[in-house]
Coordinates of C-alpha atoms and ligand atoms in Angstrom, one line a residue:
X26 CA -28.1 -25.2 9.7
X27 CA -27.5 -22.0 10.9
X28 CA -26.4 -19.2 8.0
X29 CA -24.4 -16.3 9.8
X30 CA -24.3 -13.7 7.9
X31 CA -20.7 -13.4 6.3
X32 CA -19.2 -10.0 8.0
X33 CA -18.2 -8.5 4.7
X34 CA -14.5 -7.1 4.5
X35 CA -12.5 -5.1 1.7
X36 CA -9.9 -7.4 2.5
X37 CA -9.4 -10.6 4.1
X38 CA -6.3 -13.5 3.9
X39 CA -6.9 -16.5 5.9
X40 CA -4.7 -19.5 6.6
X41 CA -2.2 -18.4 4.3
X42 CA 0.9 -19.8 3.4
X43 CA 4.2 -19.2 1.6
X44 CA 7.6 -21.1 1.1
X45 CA 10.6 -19.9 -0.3
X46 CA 13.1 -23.4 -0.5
X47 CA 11.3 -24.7 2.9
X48 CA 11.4 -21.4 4.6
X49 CA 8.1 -20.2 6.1
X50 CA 7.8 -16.5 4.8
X51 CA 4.0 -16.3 5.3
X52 CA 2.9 -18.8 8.1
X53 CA -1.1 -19.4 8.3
X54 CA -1.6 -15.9 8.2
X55 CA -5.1 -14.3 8.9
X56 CA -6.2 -10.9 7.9
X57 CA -9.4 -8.9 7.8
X58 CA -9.7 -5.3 6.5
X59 CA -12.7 -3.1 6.6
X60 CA -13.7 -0.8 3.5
X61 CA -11.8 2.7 4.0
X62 CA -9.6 1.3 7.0
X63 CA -5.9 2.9 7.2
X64 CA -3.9 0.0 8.3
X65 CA -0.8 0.0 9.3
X66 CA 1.8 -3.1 9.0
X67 CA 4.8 -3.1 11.5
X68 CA 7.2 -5.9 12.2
X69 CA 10.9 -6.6 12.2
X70 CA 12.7 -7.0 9.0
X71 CA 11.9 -10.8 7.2
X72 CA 8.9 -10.4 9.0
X73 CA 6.7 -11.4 5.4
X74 CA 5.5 -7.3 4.7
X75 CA 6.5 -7.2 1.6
X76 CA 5.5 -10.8 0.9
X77 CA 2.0 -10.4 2.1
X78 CA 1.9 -7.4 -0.3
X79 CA 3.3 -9.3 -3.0
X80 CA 0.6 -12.2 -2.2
X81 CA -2.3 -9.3 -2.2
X82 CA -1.1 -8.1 -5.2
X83 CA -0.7 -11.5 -7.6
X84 CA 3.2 -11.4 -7.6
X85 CA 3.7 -14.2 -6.0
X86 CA 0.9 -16.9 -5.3
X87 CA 0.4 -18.8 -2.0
X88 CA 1.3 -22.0 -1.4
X89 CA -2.1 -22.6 0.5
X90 CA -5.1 -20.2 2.0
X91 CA -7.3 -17.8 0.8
X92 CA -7.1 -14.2 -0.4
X93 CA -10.6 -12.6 -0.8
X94 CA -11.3 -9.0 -2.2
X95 CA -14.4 -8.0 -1.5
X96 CA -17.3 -10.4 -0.9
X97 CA -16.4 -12.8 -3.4
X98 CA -13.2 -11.7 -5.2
X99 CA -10.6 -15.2 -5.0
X100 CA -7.1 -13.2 -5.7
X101 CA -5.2 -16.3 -5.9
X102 CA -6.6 -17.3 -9.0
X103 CA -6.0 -13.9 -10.8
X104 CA -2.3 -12.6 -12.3
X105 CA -1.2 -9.2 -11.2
X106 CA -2.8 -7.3 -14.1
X107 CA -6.3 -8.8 -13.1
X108 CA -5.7 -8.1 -9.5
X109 CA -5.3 -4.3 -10.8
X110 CA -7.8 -3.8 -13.1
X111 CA -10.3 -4.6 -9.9
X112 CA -8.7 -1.5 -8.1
X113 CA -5.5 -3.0 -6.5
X114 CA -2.6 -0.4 -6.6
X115 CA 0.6 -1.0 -5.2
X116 CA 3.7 2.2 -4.2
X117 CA 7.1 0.4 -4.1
X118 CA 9.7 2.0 -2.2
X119 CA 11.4 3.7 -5.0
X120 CA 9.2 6.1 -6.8
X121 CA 9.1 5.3 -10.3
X122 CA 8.0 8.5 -12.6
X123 CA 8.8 9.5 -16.2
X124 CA 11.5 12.0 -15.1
X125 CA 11.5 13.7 -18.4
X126 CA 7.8 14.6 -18.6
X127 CA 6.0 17.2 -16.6
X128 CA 3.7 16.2 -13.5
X129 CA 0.4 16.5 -15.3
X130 CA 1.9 14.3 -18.5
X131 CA 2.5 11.3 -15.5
X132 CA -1.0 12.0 -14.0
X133 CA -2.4 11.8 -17.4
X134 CA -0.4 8.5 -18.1
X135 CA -1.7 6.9 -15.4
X136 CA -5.2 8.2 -16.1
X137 CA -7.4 4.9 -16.6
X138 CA -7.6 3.6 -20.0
X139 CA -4.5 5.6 -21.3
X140 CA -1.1 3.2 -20.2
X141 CA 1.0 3.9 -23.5
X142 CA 3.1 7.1 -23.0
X143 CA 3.0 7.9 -26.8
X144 CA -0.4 6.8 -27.6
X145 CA -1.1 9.4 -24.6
X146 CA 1.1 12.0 -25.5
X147 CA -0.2 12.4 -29.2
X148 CA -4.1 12.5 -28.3
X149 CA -6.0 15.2 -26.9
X150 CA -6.7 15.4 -22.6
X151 CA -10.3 15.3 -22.4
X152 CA -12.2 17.4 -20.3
X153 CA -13.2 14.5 -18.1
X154 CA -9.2 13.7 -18.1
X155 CA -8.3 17.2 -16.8
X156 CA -11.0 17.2 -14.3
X157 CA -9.6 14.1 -12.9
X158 CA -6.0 15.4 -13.1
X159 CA -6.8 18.9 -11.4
X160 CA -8.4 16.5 -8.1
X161 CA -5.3 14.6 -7.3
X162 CA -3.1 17.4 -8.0
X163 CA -5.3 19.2 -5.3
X164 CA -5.4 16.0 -3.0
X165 CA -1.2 15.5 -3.7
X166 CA -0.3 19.6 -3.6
X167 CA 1.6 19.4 -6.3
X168 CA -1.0 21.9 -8.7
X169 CA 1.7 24.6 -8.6
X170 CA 4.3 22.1 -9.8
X171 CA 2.1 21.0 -12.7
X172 CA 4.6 22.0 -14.9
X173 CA 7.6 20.4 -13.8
X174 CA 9.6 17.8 -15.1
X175 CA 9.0 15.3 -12.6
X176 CA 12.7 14.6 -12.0
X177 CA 13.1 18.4 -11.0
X178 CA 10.9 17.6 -7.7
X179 CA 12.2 16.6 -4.2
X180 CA 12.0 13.2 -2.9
X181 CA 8.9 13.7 -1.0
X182 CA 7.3 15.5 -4.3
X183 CA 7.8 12.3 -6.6
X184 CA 6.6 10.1 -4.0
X185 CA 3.4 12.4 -4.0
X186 CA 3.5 12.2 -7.3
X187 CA 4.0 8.5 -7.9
X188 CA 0.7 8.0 -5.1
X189 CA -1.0 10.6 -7.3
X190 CA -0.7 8.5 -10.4
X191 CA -2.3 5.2 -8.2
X192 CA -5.4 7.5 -7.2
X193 CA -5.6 8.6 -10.8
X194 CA -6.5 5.1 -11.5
X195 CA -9.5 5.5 -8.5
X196 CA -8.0 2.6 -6.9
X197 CA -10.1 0.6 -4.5
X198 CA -7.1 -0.5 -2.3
X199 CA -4.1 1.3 -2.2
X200 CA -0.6 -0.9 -0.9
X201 CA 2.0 1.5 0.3
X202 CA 5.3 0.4 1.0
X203 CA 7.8 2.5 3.7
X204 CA 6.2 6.2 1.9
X205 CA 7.8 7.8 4.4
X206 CA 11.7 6.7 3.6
X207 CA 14.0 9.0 3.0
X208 CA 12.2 11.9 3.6
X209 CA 12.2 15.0 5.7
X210 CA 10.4 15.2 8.6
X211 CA 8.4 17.8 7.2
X212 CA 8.0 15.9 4.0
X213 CA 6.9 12.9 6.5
X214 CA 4.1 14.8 8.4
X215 CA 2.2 15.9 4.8
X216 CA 2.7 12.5 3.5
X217 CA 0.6 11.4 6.9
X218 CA -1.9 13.7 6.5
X219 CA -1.9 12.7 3.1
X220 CA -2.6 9.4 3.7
X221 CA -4.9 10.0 6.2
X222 CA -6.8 12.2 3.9
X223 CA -7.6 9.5 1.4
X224 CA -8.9 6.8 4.2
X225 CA -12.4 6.4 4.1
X226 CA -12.5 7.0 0.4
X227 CA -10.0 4.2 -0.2
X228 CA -9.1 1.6 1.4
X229 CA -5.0 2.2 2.2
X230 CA -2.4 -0.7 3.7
X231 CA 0.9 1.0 4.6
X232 CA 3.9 -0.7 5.5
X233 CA 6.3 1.8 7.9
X234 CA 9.0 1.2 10.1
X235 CA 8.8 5.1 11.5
X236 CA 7.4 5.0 14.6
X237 CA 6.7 8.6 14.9
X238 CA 4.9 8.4 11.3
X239 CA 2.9 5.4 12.7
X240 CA 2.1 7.7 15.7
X241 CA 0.4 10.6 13.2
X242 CA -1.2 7.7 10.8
X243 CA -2.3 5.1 12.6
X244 CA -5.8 3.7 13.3
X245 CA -5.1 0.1 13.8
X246 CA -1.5 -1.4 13.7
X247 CA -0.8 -5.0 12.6
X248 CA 2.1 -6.4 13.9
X249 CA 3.8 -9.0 11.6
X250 CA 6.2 -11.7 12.7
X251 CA 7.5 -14.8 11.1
X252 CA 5.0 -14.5 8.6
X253 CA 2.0 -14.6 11.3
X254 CA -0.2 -11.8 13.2
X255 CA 1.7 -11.6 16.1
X256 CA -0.9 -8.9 17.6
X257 CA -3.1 -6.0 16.3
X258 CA -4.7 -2.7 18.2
X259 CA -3.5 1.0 18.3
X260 CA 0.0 2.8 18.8
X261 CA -0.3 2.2 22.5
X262 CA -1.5 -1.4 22.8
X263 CA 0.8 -2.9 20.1
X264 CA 3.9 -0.4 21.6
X265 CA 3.0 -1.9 25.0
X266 CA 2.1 -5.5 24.1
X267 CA 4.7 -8.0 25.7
X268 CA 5.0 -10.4 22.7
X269 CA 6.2 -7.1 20.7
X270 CA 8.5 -5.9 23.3
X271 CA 10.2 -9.3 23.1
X272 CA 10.5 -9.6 19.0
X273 CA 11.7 -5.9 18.7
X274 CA 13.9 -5.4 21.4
X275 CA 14.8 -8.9 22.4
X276 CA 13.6 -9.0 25.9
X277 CA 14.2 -13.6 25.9
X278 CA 17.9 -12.8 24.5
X279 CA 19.1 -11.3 27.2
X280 CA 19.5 -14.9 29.0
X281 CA 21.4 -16.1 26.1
Ligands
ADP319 P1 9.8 -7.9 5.1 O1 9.2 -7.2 4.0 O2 8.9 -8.0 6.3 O3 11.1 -7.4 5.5 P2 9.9 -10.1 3.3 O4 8.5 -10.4 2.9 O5 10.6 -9.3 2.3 O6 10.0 -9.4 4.7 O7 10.7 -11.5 3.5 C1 10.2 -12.5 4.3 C2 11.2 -13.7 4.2 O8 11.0 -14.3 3.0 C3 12.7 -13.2 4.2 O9 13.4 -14.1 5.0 C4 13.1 -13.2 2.8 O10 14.4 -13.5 2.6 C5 12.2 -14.3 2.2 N1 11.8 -14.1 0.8 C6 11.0 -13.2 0.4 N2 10.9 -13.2 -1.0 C7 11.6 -14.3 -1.4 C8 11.9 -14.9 -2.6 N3 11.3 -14.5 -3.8 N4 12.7 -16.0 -2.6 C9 13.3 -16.5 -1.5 N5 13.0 -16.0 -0.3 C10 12.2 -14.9 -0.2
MG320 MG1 9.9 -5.5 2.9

């Protein structure tokens, strides 16, 4: 008879499941997530990152478990436009801007309410709109670049820009996959600060291989492997965890 309260999480994926032709991508996998928590998601490749993402995120639906947003938010029964119109955002690897309009044109795109590019490009930015815009062009330092086509920026500047156009749309949770690929090592440390910047006011998942990025970002680190929370705590615990040592570097193989 007892009713403990529910500890209430942004975020939680419990006994979860997922099959591709009998292979056990996700394997009763448990999750929780406080509000505003940076998390970071490490793990060897065909560990299930990208998976689990894809399973937050309505792309592909789990074979069993539950995925709950918020107190009582069931993702599994929602499609991946549902899942964003409650404040899911997702970065993919690539970053994926209009290359031919300017930096405020792809903030404004992804402003809520306006998705169509023409619809957007032949009405009038509100004042409301341009407040908005000016914010994350401060919070992504790109306000001197406003102007820009975005496929005249760097690397690092469109992947700014492509997370800018996710907090245009005030997202909740915010999924980042690998942000810090292919970029300099300068471009690396302002995405971290970056990212931690926005933690508290969002909640952020980042998947990175980059340990020394992990190092500068990280609160808590999951470690994923086979599909299954292999172990969670900071840098140093997960770093010196035995269970981690052996899935990285291979500690068991060397008897082989
Ligand atoms: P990670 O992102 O950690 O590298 P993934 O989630 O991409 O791992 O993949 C986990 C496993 O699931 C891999 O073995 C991968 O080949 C497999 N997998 C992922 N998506 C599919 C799919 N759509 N169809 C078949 N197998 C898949
Ligand atoms: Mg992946």
């Amino acid at each position: 008879m007892s009713t403990q309260p529910k500890r209430e999480f942004i975020l939680a994926l419990e006994g979860v499941h997922k099959e591709f032709d009998g292979y056990k991508a996700i394997n009763d996998l448990n999750f929780y997530m406080d509000e505003g928590e940076l998390r970071v998601i490490i793990g060897p490749n065909g560990a299930g990152k990208s998976t689990m993402m894809d399973i937050i995120t309505g792309r592909t639906r789990p074979d069993k478990g539950k995925v709950e947003f918020g107190k009582d938010t069931d993702l599994t029964t929602l499609n991946e436009y549902q899942i964003n119109r409650l404040g899911i955002g997702r970065k993919f690897q690539t970053p994926s801007v209009y290359t031919d309009h300017t930096v405020l044109e792809n903030l404004w795109l992804s402003l809520e309410g306006s998705r169509n590019v023409w619809s957007t490009l032949f009405s009038r930015i509100t004042p409301a709109q341009r407040e908005r815009i000016q914010e994350v062009l401060v919070t992504i330092a790109l306000t001197d670049r406003a102007d820009w086509k975005a496929g005249s920026l760097s690397h690092g500047q469109k992947q700014w820009l492509e997370i800018g156009m996710l907090l245009a749309q005030n997202p909740k949770l915010l999924l980042v996959d690998e942000p810090a690929a292919g970029m300099t090592d300068e471009e690396t440390a302002k995405t971290g600060e970056l990212l931690v910047s926005l933690a508290g006011k969002h909640s952020i998942i980042v998947i990175e291989h980059d340990m020394v990025f992990v190092r500068q970002i990280a609160r808590k680190v999951t470690v994923l492997h086979q599909g299954h929370v292999l172990c969670e705590g900071t840098v140093d615990q997960v770093q010196n965890d035995e269970r981690v040592l052996e899935v990285y570097l291979g500690r068991k193989k060397k008897a082989q």
